[in-house]
Amino acid sequence: MFEIEIDRDACDGIFACLTRDERFVEDDDGLATVDPNAEGVVSVSRDGDRVVATVDGDIDDANLAAQACPPNAIVIREAET
């Protein structure tokens, strides 16, 4: 399992992440978030300007999405157990 964290203050809506990982979607505010209904997504929470998703599945696409993010608004890390 791993976590995806999105810093919504840093996100500028370029959406390079959406083309690299289908778990990323645009929200109603025009910023990136994680689709809670996407395959492998265990949970998604929002705390202020941070979105944190716990995912059970392939981490490779998430890493590609994070690397493609121009403002570096996405962090991928192993989930704490």
Short mmCIF file of N, CA and C in Angstrom, two decimals:
data_model
loop_
_atom_site.label_atom_id
_atom_site.label_comp_id
_atom_site.label_asym_id
_atom_site.label_seq_id
_atom_site.Cartn_x
_atom_site.Cartn_y
_atom_site.Cartn_z
N MET A 1 0.85 -1.18 0.00
CA MET A 1 0.00 0.00 0.00
C MET A 1 0.89 1.24 0.00
N PHE A 2 0.34 2.29 -0.59
CA PHE A 2 1.05 3.55 -0.63
C PHE A 2 0.06 4.70 -0.51
N GLU A 3 0.60 5.89 -0.29
CA GLU A 3 -0.23 7.09 -0.17
C GLU A 3 0.12 8.08 -1.27
N ILE A 4 -0.90 8.75 -1.73
CA ILE A 4 -0.76 9.87 -2.65
C ILE A 4 -1.16 11.11 -1.87
N GLU A 5 -0.29 12.10 -1.82
CA GLU A 5 -0.64 13.36 -1.17
C GLU A 5 -0.55 14.48 -2.20
N ILE A 6 -1.61 15.27 -2.29
CA ILE A 6 -1.65 16.40 -3.21
C ILE A 6 -1.75 17.67 -2.40
N ASP A 7 -0.82 18.59 -2.65
CA ASP A 7 -0.84 19.91 -2.03
C ASP A 7 -1.66 20.82 -2.95
N ARG A 8 -2.89 21.09 -2.57
CA ARG A 8 -3.79 21.87 -3.42
C ARG A 8 -3.35 23.32 -3.57
N ASP A 9 -2.57 23.83 -2.62
CA ASP A 9 -2.02 25.19 -2.77
C ASP A 9 -1.01 25.24 -3.91
N ALA A 10 -0.28 24.15 -4.09
CA ALA A 10 0.74 24.10 -5.14
C ALA A 10 0.17 23.71 -6.50
N CYS A 11 -0.94 22.96 -6.51
CA CYS A 11 -1.55 22.50 -7.76
C CYS A 11 -2.01 23.70 -8.58
N ASP A 12 -1.65 23.70 -9.86
CA ASP A 12 -2.06 24.81 -10.72
C ASP A 12 -2.99 24.38 -11.85
N GLY A 13 -3.48 23.14 -11.80
CA GLY A 13 -4.48 22.71 -12.76
C GLY A 13 -3.94 22.39 -14.14
N ILE A 14 -2.66 22.08 -14.26
CA ILE A 14 -2.11 21.67 -15.56
C ILE A 14 -2.58 20.27 -15.91
N PHE A 15 -2.78 19.43 -14.91
CA PHE A 15 -3.32 18.07 -15.04
C PHE A 15 -2.43 17.10 -15.81
N ALA A 16 -1.12 17.29 -15.73
CA ALA A 16 -0.21 16.30 -16.30
C ALA A 16 -0.38 14.95 -15.59
N CYS A 17 -0.81 15.00 -14.34
CA CYS A 17 -1.02 13.77 -13.57
C CYS A 17 -2.16 12.92 -14.14
N LEU A 18 -3.21 13.59 -14.63
CA LEU A 18 -4.38 12.87 -15.13
C LEU A 18 -4.04 12.00 -16.33
N THR A 19 -3.06 12.39 -17.12
CA THR A 19 -2.71 11.62 -18.30
C THR A 19 -1.78 10.46 -17.98
N ARG A 20 -1.27 10.41 -16.75
CA ARG A 20 -0.33 9.36 -16.38
C ARG A 20 -0.90 8.33 -15.42
N ASP A 21 -1.97 8.70 -14.73
CA ASP A 21 -2.59 7.77 -13.76
C ASP A 21 -4.09 8.07 -13.71
N GLU A 22 -4.88 7.08 -14.07
CA GLU A 22 -6.34 7.28 -14.15
C GLU A 22 -6.99 7.49 -12.78
N ARG A 23 -6.26 7.30 -11.71
CA ARG A 23 -6.81 7.55 -10.38
C ARG A 23 -6.92 9.04 -10.08
N PHE A 24 -6.16 9.86 -10.81
CA PHE A 24 -6.23 11.31 -10.65
C PHE A 24 -7.35 11.87 -11.51
N VAL A 25 -8.12 12.79 -10.93
CA VAL A 25 -9.22 13.43 -11.64
C VAL A 25 -9.25 14.91 -11.27
N GLU A 26 -9.99 15.68 -12.07
CA GLU A 26 -10.22 17.09 -11.77
C GLU A 26 -11.41 17.21 -10.84
N ASP A 27 -11.28 18.03 -9.79
CA ASP A 27 -12.41 18.22 -8.88
C ASP A 27 -13.22 19.45 -9.28
N ASP A 28 -14.23 19.75 -8.50
CA ASP A 28 -15.13 20.87 -8.81
C ASP A 28 -14.44 22.23 -8.76
N ASP A 29 -13.29 22.30 -8.07
CA ASP A 29 -12.54 23.56 -7.97
C ASP A 29 -11.52 23.71 -9.09
N GLY A 30 -11.44 22.73 -10.00
CA GLY A 30 -10.48 22.80 -11.10
C GLY A 30 -9.08 22.40 -10.71
N LEU A 31 -8.96 21.62 -9.63
CA LEU A 31 -7.65 21.15 -9.18
C LEU A 31 -7.64 19.62 -9.18
N ALA A 32 -6.46 19.05 -9.07
CA ALA A 32 -6.33 17.60 -9.08
C ALA A 32 -6.75 17.01 -7.74
N THR A 33 -7.34 15.84 -7.82
CA THR A 33 -7.67 15.04 -6.64
C THR A 33 -7.60 13.58 -7.05
N VAL A 34 -7.93 12.69 -6.13
CA VAL A 34 -7.93 11.25 -6.40
C VAL A 34 -9.37 10.76 -6.38
N ASP A 35 -9.73 9.99 -7.39
CA ASP A 35 -11.08 9.44 -7.51
C ASP A 35 -11.26 8.35 -6.45
N PRO A 36 -12.17 8.54 -5.49
CA PRO A 36 -12.36 7.54 -4.44
C PRO A 36 -12.93 6.23 -4.97
N ASN A 37 -13.47 6.24 -6.17
CA ASN A 37 -14.05 5.03 -6.76
C ASN A 37 -13.12 4.33 -7.73
N ALA A 38 -11.91 4.86 -7.90
CA ALA A 38 -10.95 4.25 -8.83
C ALA A 38 -10.44 2.93 -8.26
N GLU A 39 -10.06 2.05 -9.15
CA GLU A 39 -9.56 0.73 -8.76
C GLU A 39 -8.35 0.87 -7.84
N GLY A 40 -8.40 0.17 -6.72
CA GLY A 40 -7.30 0.15 -5.77
C GLY A 40 -7.32 1.25 -4.72
N VAL A 41 -8.17 2.25 -4.88
CA VAL A 41 -8.21 3.35 -3.91
C VAL A 41 -8.98 2.88 -2.68
N VAL A 42 -8.31 2.90 -1.55
CA VAL A 42 -8.89 2.43 -0.28
C VAL A 42 -9.62 3.58 0.41
N SER A 43 -9.00 4.76 0.42
CA SER A 43 -9.63 5.91 1.06
C SER A 43 -9.05 7.20 0.50
N VAL A 44 -9.85 8.26 0.59
CA VAL A 44 -9.41 9.60 0.20
C VAL A 44 -9.92 10.56 1.26
N SER A 45 -9.02 11.38 1.78
CA SER A 45 -9.44 12.38 2.76
C SER A 45 -8.87 13.73 2.36
N ARG A 46 -9.57 14.77 2.79
CA ARG A 46 -9.12 16.13 2.52
C ARG A 46 -9.05 16.87 3.84
N ASP A 47 -7.89 17.45 4.10
CA ASP A 47 -7.67 18.22 5.30
C ASP A 47 -7.11 19.58 4.87
N GLY A 48 -7.97 20.56 4.84
CA GLY A 48 -7.55 21.87 4.37
C GLY A 48 -7.15 21.82 2.91
N ASP A 49 -5.91 22.15 2.65
CA ASP A 49 -5.41 22.17 1.28
C ASP A 49 -4.61 20.92 0.91
N ARG A 50 -4.83 19.84 1.62
CA ARG A 50 -4.15 18.58 1.34
C ARG A 50 -5.17 17.48 1.08
N VAL A 51 -4.92 16.71 0.04
CA VAL A 51 -5.69 15.50 -0.24
C VAL A 51 -4.74 14.33 -0.02
N VAL A 52 -5.17 13.35 0.76
CA VAL A 52 -4.36 12.16 0.99
C VAL A 52 -5.20 10.94 0.65
N ALA A 53 -4.66 10.11 -0.24
CA ALA A 53 -5.35 8.89 -0.64
C ALA A 53 -4.47 7.70 -0.30
N THR A 54 -5.09 6.67 0.24
CA THR A 54 -4.42 5.40 0.48
C THR A 54 -4.81 4.47 -0.65
N VAL A 55 -3.80 3.86 -1.26
CA VAL A 55 -4.03 3.05 -2.45
C VAL A 55 -3.36 1.70 -2.29
N ASP A 56 -4.08 0.67 -2.69
CA ASP A 56 -3.55 -0.69 -2.71
C ASP A 56 -3.48 -1.10 -4.18
N GLY A 57 -2.30 -1.06 -4.73
CA GLY A 57 -2.16 -1.38 -6.14
C GLY A 57 -0.81 -0.94 -6.67
N ASP A 58 -0.73 -0.80 -7.98
CA ASP A 58 0.50 -0.45 -8.67
C ASP A 58 0.90 0.99 -8.38
N ILE A 59 2.13 1.17 -7.93
CA ILE A 59 2.63 2.49 -7.58
C ILE A 59 3.29 3.19 -8.77
N ASP A 60 3.61 2.44 -9.83
CA ASP A 60 4.37 3.00 -10.94
C ASP A 60 3.68 4.18 -11.61
N ASP A 61 2.39 4.06 -11.92
CA ASP A 61 1.67 5.16 -12.57
C ASP A 61 1.59 6.38 -11.66
N ALA A 62 1.42 6.15 -10.37
CA ALA A 62 1.37 7.26 -9.42
C ALA A 62 2.70 8.00 -9.39
N ASN A 63 3.80 7.25 -9.42
CA ASN A 63 5.12 7.88 -9.46
C ASN A 63 5.30 8.70 -10.74
N LEU A 64 4.83 8.16 -11.86
CA LEU A 64 4.90 8.92 -13.12
C LEU A 64 4.09 10.20 -13.04
N ALA A 65 2.92 10.13 -12.42
CA ALA A 65 2.08 11.31 -12.26
C ALA A 65 2.78 12.37 -11.41
N ALA A 66 3.40 11.93 -10.32
CA ALA A 66 4.10 12.86 -9.44
C ALA A 66 5.29 13.51 -10.16
N GLN A 67 6.02 12.72 -10.92
CA GLN A 67 7.18 13.24 -11.66
C GLN A 67 6.76 14.23 -12.74
N ALA A 68 5.56 14.04 -13.31
CA ALA A 68 5.08 14.91 -14.39
C ALA A 68 4.50 16.22 -13.88
N CYS A 69 4.26 16.32 -12.59
CA CYS A 69 3.63 17.51 -12.01
C CYS A 69 4.62 18.68 -11.98
N PRO A 70 4.40 19.71 -12.82
CA PRO A 70 5.36 20.82 -12.88
C PRO A 70 5.59 21.54 -11.54
N PRO A 71 4.55 21.79 -10.73
CA PRO A 71 4.81 22.47 -9.46
C PRO A 71 5.15 21.53 -8.30
N ASN A 72 5.37 20.24 -8.62
CA ASN A 72 5.71 19.25 -7.58
C ASN A 72 4.69 19.21 -6.45
N ALA A 73 3.42 19.22 -6.80
CA ALA A 73 2.34 19.23 -5.82
C ALA A 73 1.97 17.84 -5.34
N ILE A 74 2.57 16.78 -5.91
CA ILE A 74 2.20 15.41 -5.58
C ILE A 74 3.38 14.68 -4.95
N VAL A 75 3.10 14.03 -3.82
CA VAL A 75 4.10 13.21 -3.14
C VAL A 75 3.55 11.80 -3.04
N ILE A 76 4.38 10.82 -3.38
CA ILE A 76 4.02 9.40 -3.28
C ILE A 76 4.91 8.78 -2.22
N ARG A 77 4.32 8.05 -1.29
CA ARG A 77 5.12 7.42 -0.23
C ARG A 77 4.47 6.12 0.19
N GLU A 78 5.27 5.24 0.74
CA GLU A 78 4.76 3.99 1.29
C GLU A 78 3.80 4.32 2.44
N ALA A 79 2.70 3.61 2.52
CA ALA A 79 1.73 3.85 3.60
C ALA A 79 2.28 3.31 4.91
N GLU A 80 2.00 4.02 5.96
CA GLU A 80 2.39 3.55 7.29
C GLU A 80 1.45 2.42 7.70
N THR A 81 2.02 1.38 8.24
CA THR A 81 1.19 0.24 8.65
C THR A 81 1.09 0.13 10.15
#
